[in-house]
């Protein structure tokens, strides 16, 4: 008797591990569908979809905002040129996401919730998703006003608000006035960032190199460095008024 | 105390059957053994293990399910039901979208007024439009949550790597579906959101007229990545038609096909992941 009471709760006698999908899953799906459809119907009765005045190519609204789910990317436009924020960054996000299963070779945490067995993976994903994607969207929807300036919710959206553009390029603030030399300096800074970052990572993880493989580790750290680089650039712009790290006639970063 | 009421044995028996509930068994039997019923359903009606299996395996709408599954995969706490809800919302947009298509013409002169017509004159037009739009927005949110859950449970790990890749295609197509639909009301909100969005294509390296290295390729505002997308150098009627075709035909077909592969792979990869 005492033993039976102490036994783990889960092992209830007579309850099979495998269940029939009909009815156990199908009825759950049915209930779930019912709830969702009712919620959708009520929502659609209560709130109307927006319809503004007819499209007018001569009347540009200020601010012009992309659909809300792209506002994270639109916000990155403040800190990066369109070729990066609008094209390269989305491609990197998509490719990076697709690579996740091939880069994360930690066999633990497959099929159950765990934080302790895969701390780094959880942190990286949560940071990317919750901060760089969701938080930027929330900011873009609620705090970005005319001229893409930041407005607090209680502030008036003044279309004539002027924010002084005081940011300068990094090479310039280091005293480089010549085009060629500042391009070389900026390129050097970027190369050093990626080079040192990769080197340090490979040194710290040198024991894992054999089991994880060179290509995997290399791609992993490049993607991580790019993601961190975006954050660094944002901080440099807001905190130190840095415009570009590297300026060339073709691309500027 | 002679009982003078005429005795019709049928009625007494009938009332007894109603009182005892026997009648329902008999009706059910009558229906489920009829030719109409047995020709429609490929399995018996009685709740036997065999019929539970056939219920799934012999039904085209349910057969993507396994016939048996692990207890843990039933827990809403595990899956959040988000994949299924995403699919349901997709189906809702298909149904309401087809209804909208009966009234909407993707032509510069008509599109906006068709929206007005839908809203004010078509019976349930406003409701259909609302359901279509809110389901689309909700689908974007649920697909992100689904992806988040799949990440948190590590369900992309072997053997499910490839299904995660398909999933990334699906989330991309979900966003593109939503984005192409955003233009169709042809109002200020639509036109300028899509202008902002498609302006990015102009900056594509090599292929956009304002992108890096464009001068070596020779693209112009009229012929570059952006004009391919919107059929001109600004968001006008050709863009409307292009987005309409992409929104109603091209992307739903691809997304639908990928969903079928996605579901098929869930089963082939051993069902919903779990601690084993
Ligand atoms: C249109 C979009 C999608 C639909 C309709 C969909 C549908 C589903 C459904 C119904 C399931 C069953 C379990 C559940 O409900 O959680 C599932 C599982 C799964 N989905 Fe999706 N999904 C979509 C997008 C995605 C995305 C964006 C990803 C990831 C990038 C993804 C990766 C997976 C994986 C790996 C599984 C297996 C999970 C497991 O075994 O625990 N799916 N999907």
Coordinates of C-alpha atoms and ligand atoms in Angstrom, one line a residue:
Chain A
X1 CA 0.0 0.0 0.0
X2 CA 2.6 2.5 1.1
X3 CA 4.7 1.6 -1.9
X4 CA 1.9 2.2 -4.3
X5 CA 1.3 5.6 -2.9
X6 CA 4.9 6.5 -3.3
X7 CA 5.1 5.4 -6.9
X8 CA 5.3 8.2 -9.5
X9 CA 1.9 9.5 -10.4
X10 CA 2.4 9.0 -14.1
X11 CA 2.4 5.3 -14.1
X12 CA -1.3 4.8 -13.8
X13 CA -2.1 1.1 -14.4
X14 CA -4.2 0.4 -17.3
X15 CA -3.7 3.6 -19.2
X16 CA -2.1 2.8 -22.5
X17 CA 0.7 5.0 -23.9
X18 CA -0.8 4.9 -27.4
X19 CA -4.3 6.2 -28.0
X20 CA -6.7 6.0 -30.8
X21 CA -6.7 9.3 -32.8
X22 CA -10.4 8.8 -33.3
X23 CA -11.9 9.9 -30.9
X24 CA -9.2 11.4 -28.7
X25 CA -7.4 13.7 -31.1
X26 CA -10.2 14.4 -33.6
X27 CA -12.6 15.6 -30.8
X28 CA -9.9 17.9 -29.5
X29 CA -9.3 19.3 -33.0
X30 CA -13.0 19.7 -33.4
X31 CA -13.4 21.7 -30.1
X32 CA -10.3 23.7 -30.9
X33 CA -11.7 24.6 -34.3
X34 CA -15.0 25.5 -32.8
X35 CA -13.5 27.9 -30.4
X36 CA -11.3 29.5 -33.0
X37 CA -14.1 29.9 -35.5
X38 CA -16.4 31.4 -32.9
X39 CA -13.7 33.8 -31.8
X40 CA -13.0 34.8 -35.4
X41 CA -16.6 35.4 -36.1
X42 CA -17.2 37.5 -33.0
X43 CA -14.0 39.5 -33.7
X44 CA -15.2 40.1 -37.3
X45 CA -18.7 41.2 -36.2
X46 CA -17.3 43.6 -33.7
X47 CA -14.3 45.1 -35.5
X48 CA -14.4 46.2 -39.1
X49 CA -11.4 45.9 -41.4
X50 CA -10.0 49.3 -42.3
X51 CA -10.8 50.9 -45.6
X52 CA -9.3 54.4 -46.1
X53 CA -9.8 56.7 -49.0
X54 CA -9.2 55.5 -52.5
X55 CA -5.5 55.0 -53.5
X56 CA -4.0 58.2 -54.6
X57 CA -0.4 58.1 -56.0
X58 CA 0.0 61.9 -55.6
X59 CA -0.8 61.9 -51.9
X60 CA 1.9 60.3 -49.8
X61 CA 0.9 59.7 -46.2
X62 CA 3.5 60.6 -43.5
X63 CA 4.5 58.2 -42.1
X64 CA 4.1 55.5 -44.8
X65 CA 4.3 52.2 -43.0
X66 CA 4.7 48.7 -44.4
X67 CA 2.2 46.1 -43.1
X68 CA 2.8 45.6 -39.4
X69 CA 4.6 42.3 -39.7
X70 CA 7.4 43.9 -41.7
X71 CA 7.8 46.9 -39.4
X72 CA 10.8 45.3 -37.8
X73 CA 12.6 45.3 -41.1
X74 CA 11.4 48.8 -41.8
X75 CA 12.9 50.0 -38.5
X76 CA 16.2 48.5 -39.4
X77 CA 16.2 50.9 -42.4
X78 CA 17.0 53.7 -39.9
X79 CA 20.4 52.0 -39.3
X80 CA 21.2 50.3 -42.6
X81 CA 20.8 51.1 -46.3
X82 CA 17.9 49.5 -48.1
X83 CA 20.0 46.9 -49.9
X84 CA 20.8 45.5 -46.5
X85 CA 17.7 46.1 -44.4
X86 CA 15.3 45.3 -47.2
X87 CA 17.0 42.6 -49.2
X88 CA 20.0 41.0 -47.6
X89 CA 18.7 41.0 -44.0
X90 CA 15.5 39.2 -44.9
X91 CA 17.4 36.7 -47.0
X92 CA 19.8 36.1 -44.2
X93 CA 16.9 35.6 -41.8
X94 CA 15.3 33.0 -44.0
X95 CA 18.5 31.2 -44.8
X96 CA 19.6 31.4 -41.2
X97 CA 16.3 29.9 -39.9
X98 CA 16.5 27.1 -42.4
X99 CA 20.1 26.3 -41.3
X100 CA 19.1 26.0 -37.6
X101 CA 18.6 22.2 -37.6
X102 CA 21.9 21.7 -39.4
X103 CA 23.9 24.0 -37.2
X104 CA 22.5 23.0 -33.8
X105 CA 23.9 19.6 -33.2
X106 CA 23.1 19.4 -29.5
X107 CA 21.3 16.1 -29.3
X108 CA 19.6 17.1 -26.0
X109 CA 16.2 18.8 -25.8
X110 CA 14.6 16.9 -28.7
X111 CA 10.9 16.8 -28.2
X112 CA 10.4 18.4 -24.8
X113 CA 10.7 21.8 -23.1
X114 CA 14.0 22.5 -21.5
X115 CA 16.1 25.5 -20.8
X116 CA 19.0 24.0 -19.0
X117 CA 20.0 21.5 -21.7
X118 CA 20.2 24.2 -24.4
X119 CA 20.7 27.6 -22.9
X120 CA 22.5 29.2 -25.7
X121 CA 20.1 28.1 -28.4
X122 CA 17.1 29.3 -26.4
X123 CA 18.8 32.7 -25.7
X124 CA 19.7 33.3 -29.3
X125 CA 16.3 32.4 -30.6
X126 CA 14.4 34.4 -28.0
X127 CA 16.6 37.4 -28.5
X128 CA 16.1 37.3 -32.3
X129 CA 12.4 36.6 -32.2
X130 CA 11.2 38.6 -29.1
X131 CA 13.6 41.6 -29.3
X132 CA 14.8 42.0 -32.9
X133 CA 11.5 40.9 -34.5
X134 CA 8.6 41.5 -32.1
X135 CA 9.8 44.4 -30.0
X136 CA 10.8 46.3 -33.2
X137 CA 7.4 45.6 -34.6
X138 CA 5.7 47.0 -31.5
X139 CA 7.9 50.0 -31.7
X140 CA 7.2 50.5 -35.4
X141 CA 3.4 50.2 -34.9
X142 CA 3.0 52.4 -31.9
X143 CA 6.0 54.7 -31.6
X144 CA 7.1 55.6 -35.1
X145 CA 5.4 58.8 -36.4
X146 CA 5.9 61.3 -39.2
X147 CA 9.3 61.3 -40.7
X148 CA 9.8 57.9 -39.0
X149 CA 10.6 59.8 -35.8
X150 CA 10.1 58.3 -32.4
X151 CA 7.1 59.6 -30.5
X152 CA 5.9 58.5 -27.1
X153 CA 2.3 57.4 -27.0
X154 CA 1.3 60.6 -25.2
X155 CA 3.1 62.9 -27.6
X156 CA 1.5 64.7 -30.5
X157 CA 2.6 63.4 -33.9
X158 CA 4.1 66.6 -35.1
X159 CA 4.7 66.3 -38.9
X160 CA 7.2 69.2 -38.7
X161 CA 9.4 67.7 -36.0
X162 CA 13.0 68.2 -37.0
X163 CA 15.7 66.0 -35.7
X164 CA 19.1 67.2 -36.4
X165 CA 21.2 64.7 -38.4
X166 CA 24.4 64.8 -36.5
X167 CA 25.7 61.3 -37.2
X168 CA 29.0 61.0 -39.0
X169 CA 30.8 58.0 -40.5
X170 CA 33.2 56.1 -38.3
X171 CA 36.3 56.6 -40.4
X172 CA 35.5 60.4 -40.4
X173 CA 35.4 60.6 -36.7
X174 CA 38.8 58.8 -36.6
X175 CA 40.2 61.5 -38.7
X176 CA 40.2 60.0 -42.2
X177 CA 39.2 62.5 -44.8
X178 CA 40.5 60.8 -47.9
X179 CA 38.0 58.5 -49.7
X180 CA 40.3 55.6 -50.3
X181 CA 41.8 55.6 -46.8
X182 CA 38.5 55.8 -45.1
X183 CA 37.2 52.9 -47.2
X184 CA 40.2 50.9 -46.2
X185 CA 39.9 51.8 -42.6
X186 CA 36.2 50.9 -42.5
X187 CA 36.8 47.6 -44.4
X188 CA 39.5 46.9 -41.9
X189 CA 37.2 47.4 -38.9
X190 CA 34.6 45.0 -40.4
X191 CA 37.2 42.4 -41.3
X192 CA 38.7 42.7 -37.8
X193 CA 35.2 42.3 -36.2
X194 CA 34.5 39.1 -38.2
X195 CA 38.0 37.8 -38.1
X196 CA 38.6 38.3 -34.4
X197 CA 35.1 37.1 -33.6
X198 CA 35.6 33.9 -35.6
X199 CA 39.0 33.4 -34.2
X200 CA 38.0 33.8 -30.6
X201 CA 35.0 31.4 -31.1
X202 CA 37.2 28.7 -32.8
X203 CA 39.7 29.0 -30.0
X204 CA 37.1 28.7 -27.3
X205 CA 35.4 25.8 -28.9
X206 CA 38.5 24.1 -30.2
X207 CA 37.6 20.9 -28.5
X208 CA 34.3 20.7 -30.3
X209 CA 35.8 21.3 -33.7
X210 CA 36.3 17.7 -34.5
X211 CA 32.8 16.6 -33.6
X212 CA 30.9 19.6 -34.9
X213 CA 32.9 20.2 -38.0
X214 CA 34.5 23.3 -39.5
X215 CA 31.8 24.4 -41.9
X216 CA 29.1 24.2 -39.2
X217 CA 31.1 26.2 -36.7
X218 CA 32.1 28.7 -39.3
X219 CA 28.5 29.4 -40.5
X220 CA 27.3 29.4 -36.9
X221 CA 29.6 32.1 -35.8
X222 CA 29.2 34.2 -39.0
X223 CA 25.4 34.3 -38.5
X224 CA 25.8 35.1 -34.8
X225 CA 28.3 37.9 -35.6
X226 CA 25.9 39.4 -38.2
X227 CA 23.0 39.3 -35.7
X228 CA 25.2 40.9 -33.0
X229 CA 26.6 43.3 -35.6
X230 CA 23.1 44.6 -36.2
X231 CA 22.7 45.3 -32.6
X232 CA 26.1 46.9 -32.3
X233 CA 25.3 49.2 -35.3
X234 CA 22.0 50.2 -33.6
X235 CA 23.8 51.0 -30.4
X236 CA 26.6 52.9 -32.2
X237 CA 24.0 55.0 -34.1
X238 CA 21.9 55.8 -31.1
X239 CA 24.6 56.1 -28.5
X240 CA 27.5 57.5 -30.6
X241 CA 26.0 59.0 -33.7
X242 CA 27.9 56.8 -36.0
X243 CA 26.4 56.7 -39.5
X244 CA 28.4 54.1 -41.5
X245 CA 31.2 51.9 -40.4
X246 CA 32.5 51.5 -43.9
X247 CA 31.9 53.8 -46.8
X248 CA 32.7 52.9 -50.4
X249 CA 31.2 54.2 -53.7
X250 CA 29.2 50.9 -54.1
X251 CA 28.1 49.9 -50.6
X252 CA 28.1 51.4 -47.2
X253 CA 27.6 49.6 -44.0
Chain B
X1 CA -62.3 -0.7 -13.6
X2 CA -62.7 -2.1 -17.1
X3 CA -60.4 -0.5 -19.5
X4 CA -62.6 0.8 -22.2
X5 CA -60.1 2.7 -24.1
X6 CA -59.4 1.0 -27.4
X7 CA -56.3 -1.0 -27.2
X8 CA -53.9 -0.4 -30.0
X9 CA -50.9 -2.5 -29.1
X10 CA -48.7 -0.5 -31.4
X11 CA -49.1 2.7 -29.4
X12 CA -48.3 1.3 -26.0
X13 CA -45.3 -0.4 -27.4
X14 CA -44.3 2.8 -29.1
X15 CA -44.6 4.9 -25.9
X16 CA -42.7 2.3 -24.0
X17 CA -39.9 2.5 -26.6
X18 CA -39.7 6.3 -26.2
X19 CA -39.7 6.1 -22.5
X20 CA -37.0 3.5 -22.3
X21 CA -34.9 5.2 -25.0
X22 CA -34.9 2.1 -27.1
X23 CA -36.3 4.2 -30.0
X24 CA -33.0 6.0 -30.5
X25 CA -31.1 2.7 -30.9
X26 CA -33.6 1.6 -33.4
X27 CA -33.5 4.9 -35.4
X28 CA -29.7 4.8 -35.4
X29 CA -29.8 1.2 -36.6
X30 CA -32.2 2.1 -39.3
X31 CA -30.0 4.9 -40.5
X32 CA -26.6 3.3 -40.2
X33 CA -27.7 0.1 -41.9
X34 CA -29.3 1.8 -44.8
X35 CA -27.7 1.6 -48.2
X36 CA -27.2 5.3 -48.3
X37 CA -25.1 5.3 -45.1
X38 CA -23.1 2.1 -45.7
X39 CA -22.2 3.3 -49.2
X40 CA -21.0 6.7 -47.9
X41 CA -18.9 5.6 -44.9
X42 CA -16.4 2.8 -45.4
X43 CA -16.6 1.5 -41.8
X44 CA -19.2 0.3 -39.3
X45 CA -20.9 2.7 -36.9
X46 CA -20.3 0.8 -33.7
X47 CA -17.5 2.1 -31.4
X48 CA -15.1 -0.8 -31.7
X49 CA -11.3 -0.6 -31.9
X50 CA -11.5 -1.8 -35.5
X51 CA -13.9 1.0 -36.5
X52 CA -11.8 3.6 -34.6
X53 CA -8.9 2.7 -36.8
X54 CA -11.0 2.6 -40.0
X55 CA -12.6 5.9 -39.1
X56 CA -9.2 7.5 -39.7
X57 CA -7.6 5.2 -42.3
X58 CA -10.6 5.0 -44.6
X59 CA -11.6 8.6 -44.6
X60 CA -9.9 10.9 -47.0
X61 CA -10.3 14.0 -44.8
X62 CA -8.8 12.3 -41.8
X63 CA -6.3 9.9 -43.3
X64 CA -3.3 12.3 -42.8
X65 CA -3.6 11.5 -39.2
X66 CA -2.0 8.4 -37.8
X67 CA -4.6 5.9 -36.4
X68 CA -2.8 5.9 -33.0
X69 CA -0.7 8.4 -31.3
X70 CA 1.3 9.0 -28.2
X71 CA -0.6 10.3 -25.2
X72 CA 1.9 13.2 -24.7
X73 CA 1.2 14.6 -28.2
X74 CA -2.4 15.2 -27.2
X75 CA -1.4 17.8 -24.6
X76 CA -2.2 21.3 -25.6
X77 CA 0.5 22.4 -23.3
X78 CA 3.0 20.7 -25.6
X79 CA 1.8 21.8 -29.1
X80 CA -0.2 24.9 -28.1
X81 CA -2.4 23.6 -31.0
X82 CA -0.7 26.3 -33.0
X83 CA 0.0 24.3 -36.2
X84 CA -3.5 23.1 -36.4
X85 CA -5.0 26.6 -35.7
X86 CA -2.7 28.0 -38.4
X87 CA -4.1 25.5 -40.9
X88 CA -7.7 26.2 -39.8
X89 CA -7.1 30.0 -40.3
X90 CA -5.7 29.3 -43.7
X91 CA -8.8 27.3 -44.6
X92 CA -11.0 30.2 -43.3
X93 CA -9.2 32.6 -45.6
X94 CA -9.6 30.2 -48.6
X95 CA -13.4 30.0 -48.0
X96 CA -14.0 33.7 -47.3
X97 CA -11.5 34.6 -50.1
X98 CA -13.4 32.7 -52.7
X99 CA -16.6 34.5 -51.7
X100 CA -14.8 37.8 -52.0
X101 CA -13.6 36.9 -55.4
X102 CA -17.2 36.8 -56.7
X103 CA -17.5 40.5 -56.1
X104 CA -14.0 41.9 -56.5
X105 CA -12.3 43.0 -59.8
X106 CA -8.6 43.6 -59.7
X107 CA -8.8 46.6 -62.0
X108 CA -7.6 50.1 -61.1
X109 CA -11.0 51.7 -61.9
X110 CA -13.1 49.1 -60.0
X111 CA -11.2 47.6 -57.2
X112 CA -11.8 50.3 -54.6
X113 CA -15.5 50.6 -55.5
X114 CA -16.0 46.9 -55.4
X115 CA -14.7 47.0 -51.8
X116 CA -17.3 49.7 -51.0
X117 CA -19.9 47.6 -52.7
X118 CA -18.9 44.5 -50.7
X119 CA -19.1 46.5 -47.5
X120 CA -22.4 48.3 -48.0
X121 CA -24.4 46.3 -50.5
X122 CA -23.4 42.7 -50.6
X123 CA -25.3 40.6 -47.9
X124 CA -22.7 39.6 -45.3
X125 CA -20.0 41.2 -47.5
X126 CA -18.6 43.2 -44.6
X127 CA -18.5 40.1 -42.5
X128 CA -16.7 38.1 -45.2
X129 CA -14.2 40.8 -45.7
X130 CA -13.6 41.1 -41.9
X131 CA -13.2 37.4 -41.5
X132 CA -10.8 37.2 -44.4
X133 CA -8.7 40.0 -43.1
X134 CA -8.6 39.1 -39.4
X135 CA -8.0 35.4 -40.2
X136 CA -5.0 36.4 -42.4
X137 CA -3.6 38.6 -39.6
X138 CA -4.2 36.0 -37.0
X139 CA -2.5 33.4 -39.2
X140 CA 0.7 35.5 -39.3
X141 CA 0.7 35.5 -35.5
X142 CA -0.2 31.8 -35.0
X143 CA 2.5 30.7 -37.5
X144 CA 5.1 32.6 -35.6
X145 CA 3.9 31.1 -32.3
X146 CA 3.9 27.6 -33.9
X147 CA 7.5 28.2 -35.0
X148 CA 8.4 29.4 -31.5
X149 CA 6.9 26.3 -29.9
X150 CA 8.7 24.0 -32.4
X151 CA 11.9 25.7 -31.5
X152 CA 11.4 25.6 -27.7
X153 CA 10.6 21.9 -27.8
X154 CA 13.6 21.3 -30.1
X155 CA 11.4 19.5 -32.5
X156 CA 13.6 20.6 -35.5
X157 CA 16.2 18.1 -34.3
X158 CA 16.7 14.8 -36.2
X159 CA 14.8 13.4 -37.8
X160 CA 12.6 16.5 -38.3
X161 CA 15.2 18.9 -39.8
X162 CA 13.7 18.9 -43.2
X163 CA 10.2 19.6 -42.0
X164 CA 11.6 22.6 -40.2
X165 CA 13.0 23.8 -43.6
X166 CA 9.6 23.3 -45.2
X167 CA 8.2 25.3 -42.2
X168 CA 10.5 28.2 -43.0
X169 CA 9.2 28.2 -46.6
X170 CA 5.7 28.2 -45.1
X171 CA 6.2 31.1 -42.8
X172 CA 7.7 33.0 -45.7
X173 CA 4.7 32.2 -48.0
X174 CA 2.3 33.1 -45.2
X175 CA 3.9 36.6 -45.0
X176 CA 3.9 36.9 -48.8
X177 CA 0.2 35.9 -48.9
X178 CA -0.7 38.5 -46.4
X179 CA 1.4 41.1 -48.1
X180 CA 0.0 40.6 -51.6
X181 CA -3.5 40.7 -50.2
X182 CA -2.7 44.0 -48.5
X183 CA -2.7 45.8 -51.8
X184 CA -6.1 44.6 -53.1
X185 CA -8.4 47.0 -51.2
X186 CA -6.7 49.7 -53.4
X187 CA -7.0 52.3 -50.7
X188 CA -4.3 54.7 -49.4
X189 CA -3.3 52.2 -46.7
X190 CA -2.8 49.5 -49.3
X191 CA -1.1 51.5 -51.9
X192 CA 1.5 53.1 -49.6
X193 CA 2.3 50.0 -47.5
X194 CA 3.0 48.1 -50.7
X195 CA 5.0 51.0 -52.1
X196 CA 7.2 51.0 -48.9
X197 CA 7.5 47.2 -49.1
X198 CA 8.3 46.9 -52.8
X199 CA 10.6 49.9 -52.8
X200 CA 13.0 47.5 -51.1
X201 CA 13.3 45.5 -54.3
X202 CA 14.7 48.6 -55.9
X203 CA 17.8 48.2 -53.7
X204 CA 18.5 44.6 -54.5
X205 CA 22.2 44.2 -55.2
X206 CA 22.9 43.9 -59.0
X207 CA 19.2 43.6 -59.9
X208 CA 17.6 46.7 -58.5
X209 CA 18.1 50.1 -60.1
X210 CA 19.2 51.7 -56.9
X211 CA 21.0 48.7 -55.5
X212 CA 24.8 48.3 -55.2
X213 CA 26.5 47.3 -58.5
X214 CA 23.4 48.1 -60.5
X215 CA 25.4 50.2 -63.0
X216 CA 27.4 47.1 -64.0
X217 CA 24.3 45.2 -64.8
X218 CA 22.5 48.0 -66.5
X219 CA 19.1 47.7 -64.9
X220 CA 16.8 50.8 -65.1
X221 CA 13.7 51.8 -63.1
X222 CA 11.6 50.3 -65.8
X223 CA 13.4 47.0 -66.0
X224 CA 14.7 45.7 -62.7
X225 CA 13.7 43.5 -59.8
X226 CA 11.1 45.9 -58.6
X227 CA 9.4 46.4 -61.9
X228 CA 9.3 42.7 -62.3
X229 CA 7.3 42.5 -59.1
X230 CA 4.9 45.4 -59.8
X231 CA 4.8 45.6 -63.6
X232 CA 6.0 49.2 -63.8
X233 CA 8.0 51.8 -62.1
X234 CA 5.3 52.6 -59.5
X235 CA 2.5 50.8 -57.7
X236 CA -0.3 51.2 -60.3
X237 CA -3.0 49.0 -61.9
X238 CA -0.5 46.5 -63.3
X239 CA 0.8 46.0 -59.7
X240 CA -2.8 45.4 -58.6
X241 CA -3.3 42.7 -61.2
X242 CA 0.0 41.1 -60.5
X243 CA -0.6 41.0 -56.8
X244 CA -4.1 39.6 -57.3
X245 CA -2.9 36.7 -59.4
X246 CA -0.1 36.0 -56.9
X247 CA -2.5 36.3 -54.0
X248 CA -5.4 34.2 -55.3
X249 CA -3.6 31.6 -57.4
X250 CA 0.1 31.3 -57.3
X251 CA 1.0 31.6 -53.6
X252 CA -2.0 29.7 -52.2
X253 CA -1.2 26.8 -54.5
X254 CA 2.4 26.6 -53.5
X255 CA 1.6 27.1 -49.8
X256 CA -1.1 24.5 -50.0
X257 CA 1.2 22.0 -51.6
X258 CA 3.9 22.7 -49.0
X259 CA 1.3 22.2 -46.2
X260 CA 0.5 18.7 -47.6
X261 CA 4.2 17.9 -47.6
X262 CA 4.5 19.3 -44.1
X263 CA 1.7 17.1 -42.7
X264 CA 2.9 14.1 -44.6
X265 CA 6.4 14.6 -43.2
X266 CA 5.1 14.9 -39.6
X267 CA 3.9 11.3 -39.9
X268 CA 6.8 9.9 -41.8
X269 CA 9.2 11.5 -39.2
X270 CA 7.4 9.5 -36.5
X271 CA 4.6 11.8 -35.4
X272 CA 4.7 14.7 -33.1
X273 CA 8.1 14.8 -31.3
X274 CA 8.3 13.8 -27.7
X275 CA 10.7 12.7 -25.0
X276 CA 11.6 9.1 -25.9
Ligands
LIG1 C1 1.3 27.6 -42.8 C2 2.1 27.3 -41.9 C3 2.1 26.0 -41.1 C4 1.1 25.0 -40.8 C5 -0.3 25.0 -41.3 C6 1.7 24.1 -40.0 C7 1.0 23.0 -39.4 C8 1.6 22.1 -38.5 C9 0.8 21.1 -37.8 C10 -0.7 21.0 -37.8 C11 1.7 20.4 -37.0 C12 1.3 19.4 -36.0 C13 1.7 19.8 -34.6 C14 1.3 21.1 -34.1 O1 0.2 21.5 -34.3 O2 2.1 21.8 -33.5 C15 3.0 20.9 -37.3 C16 4.2 20.4 -36.8 C17 5.4 20.9 -37.1 N1 5.7 22.1 -37.8 FE1 4.4 23.2 -38.7 N2 3.0 24.4 -39.7 C18 3.3 25.6 -40.4 C19 4.5 26.2 -40.3 C20 5.6 25.8 -39.7 C21 6.8 26.6 -39.6 C22 7.0 28.0 -39.9 C23 7.7 25.7 -39.0 C24 9.2 26.0 -38.6 C25 10.0 26.8 -39.2 C26 7.1 24.4 -38.8 C27 7.7 23.3 -38.3 C28 7.1 22.2 -37.8 C29 7.7 21.1 -37.3 C30 9.2 20.8 -37.2 C31 6.7 20.2 -36.8 C32 6.8 18.9 -36.1 C33 6.7 19.3 -34.6 C34 6.8 18.1 -33.7 O3 7.1 17.0 -34.2 O4 6.7 18.4 -32.5 N3 5.8 24.5 -39.3 N4 2.9 21.9 -38.3

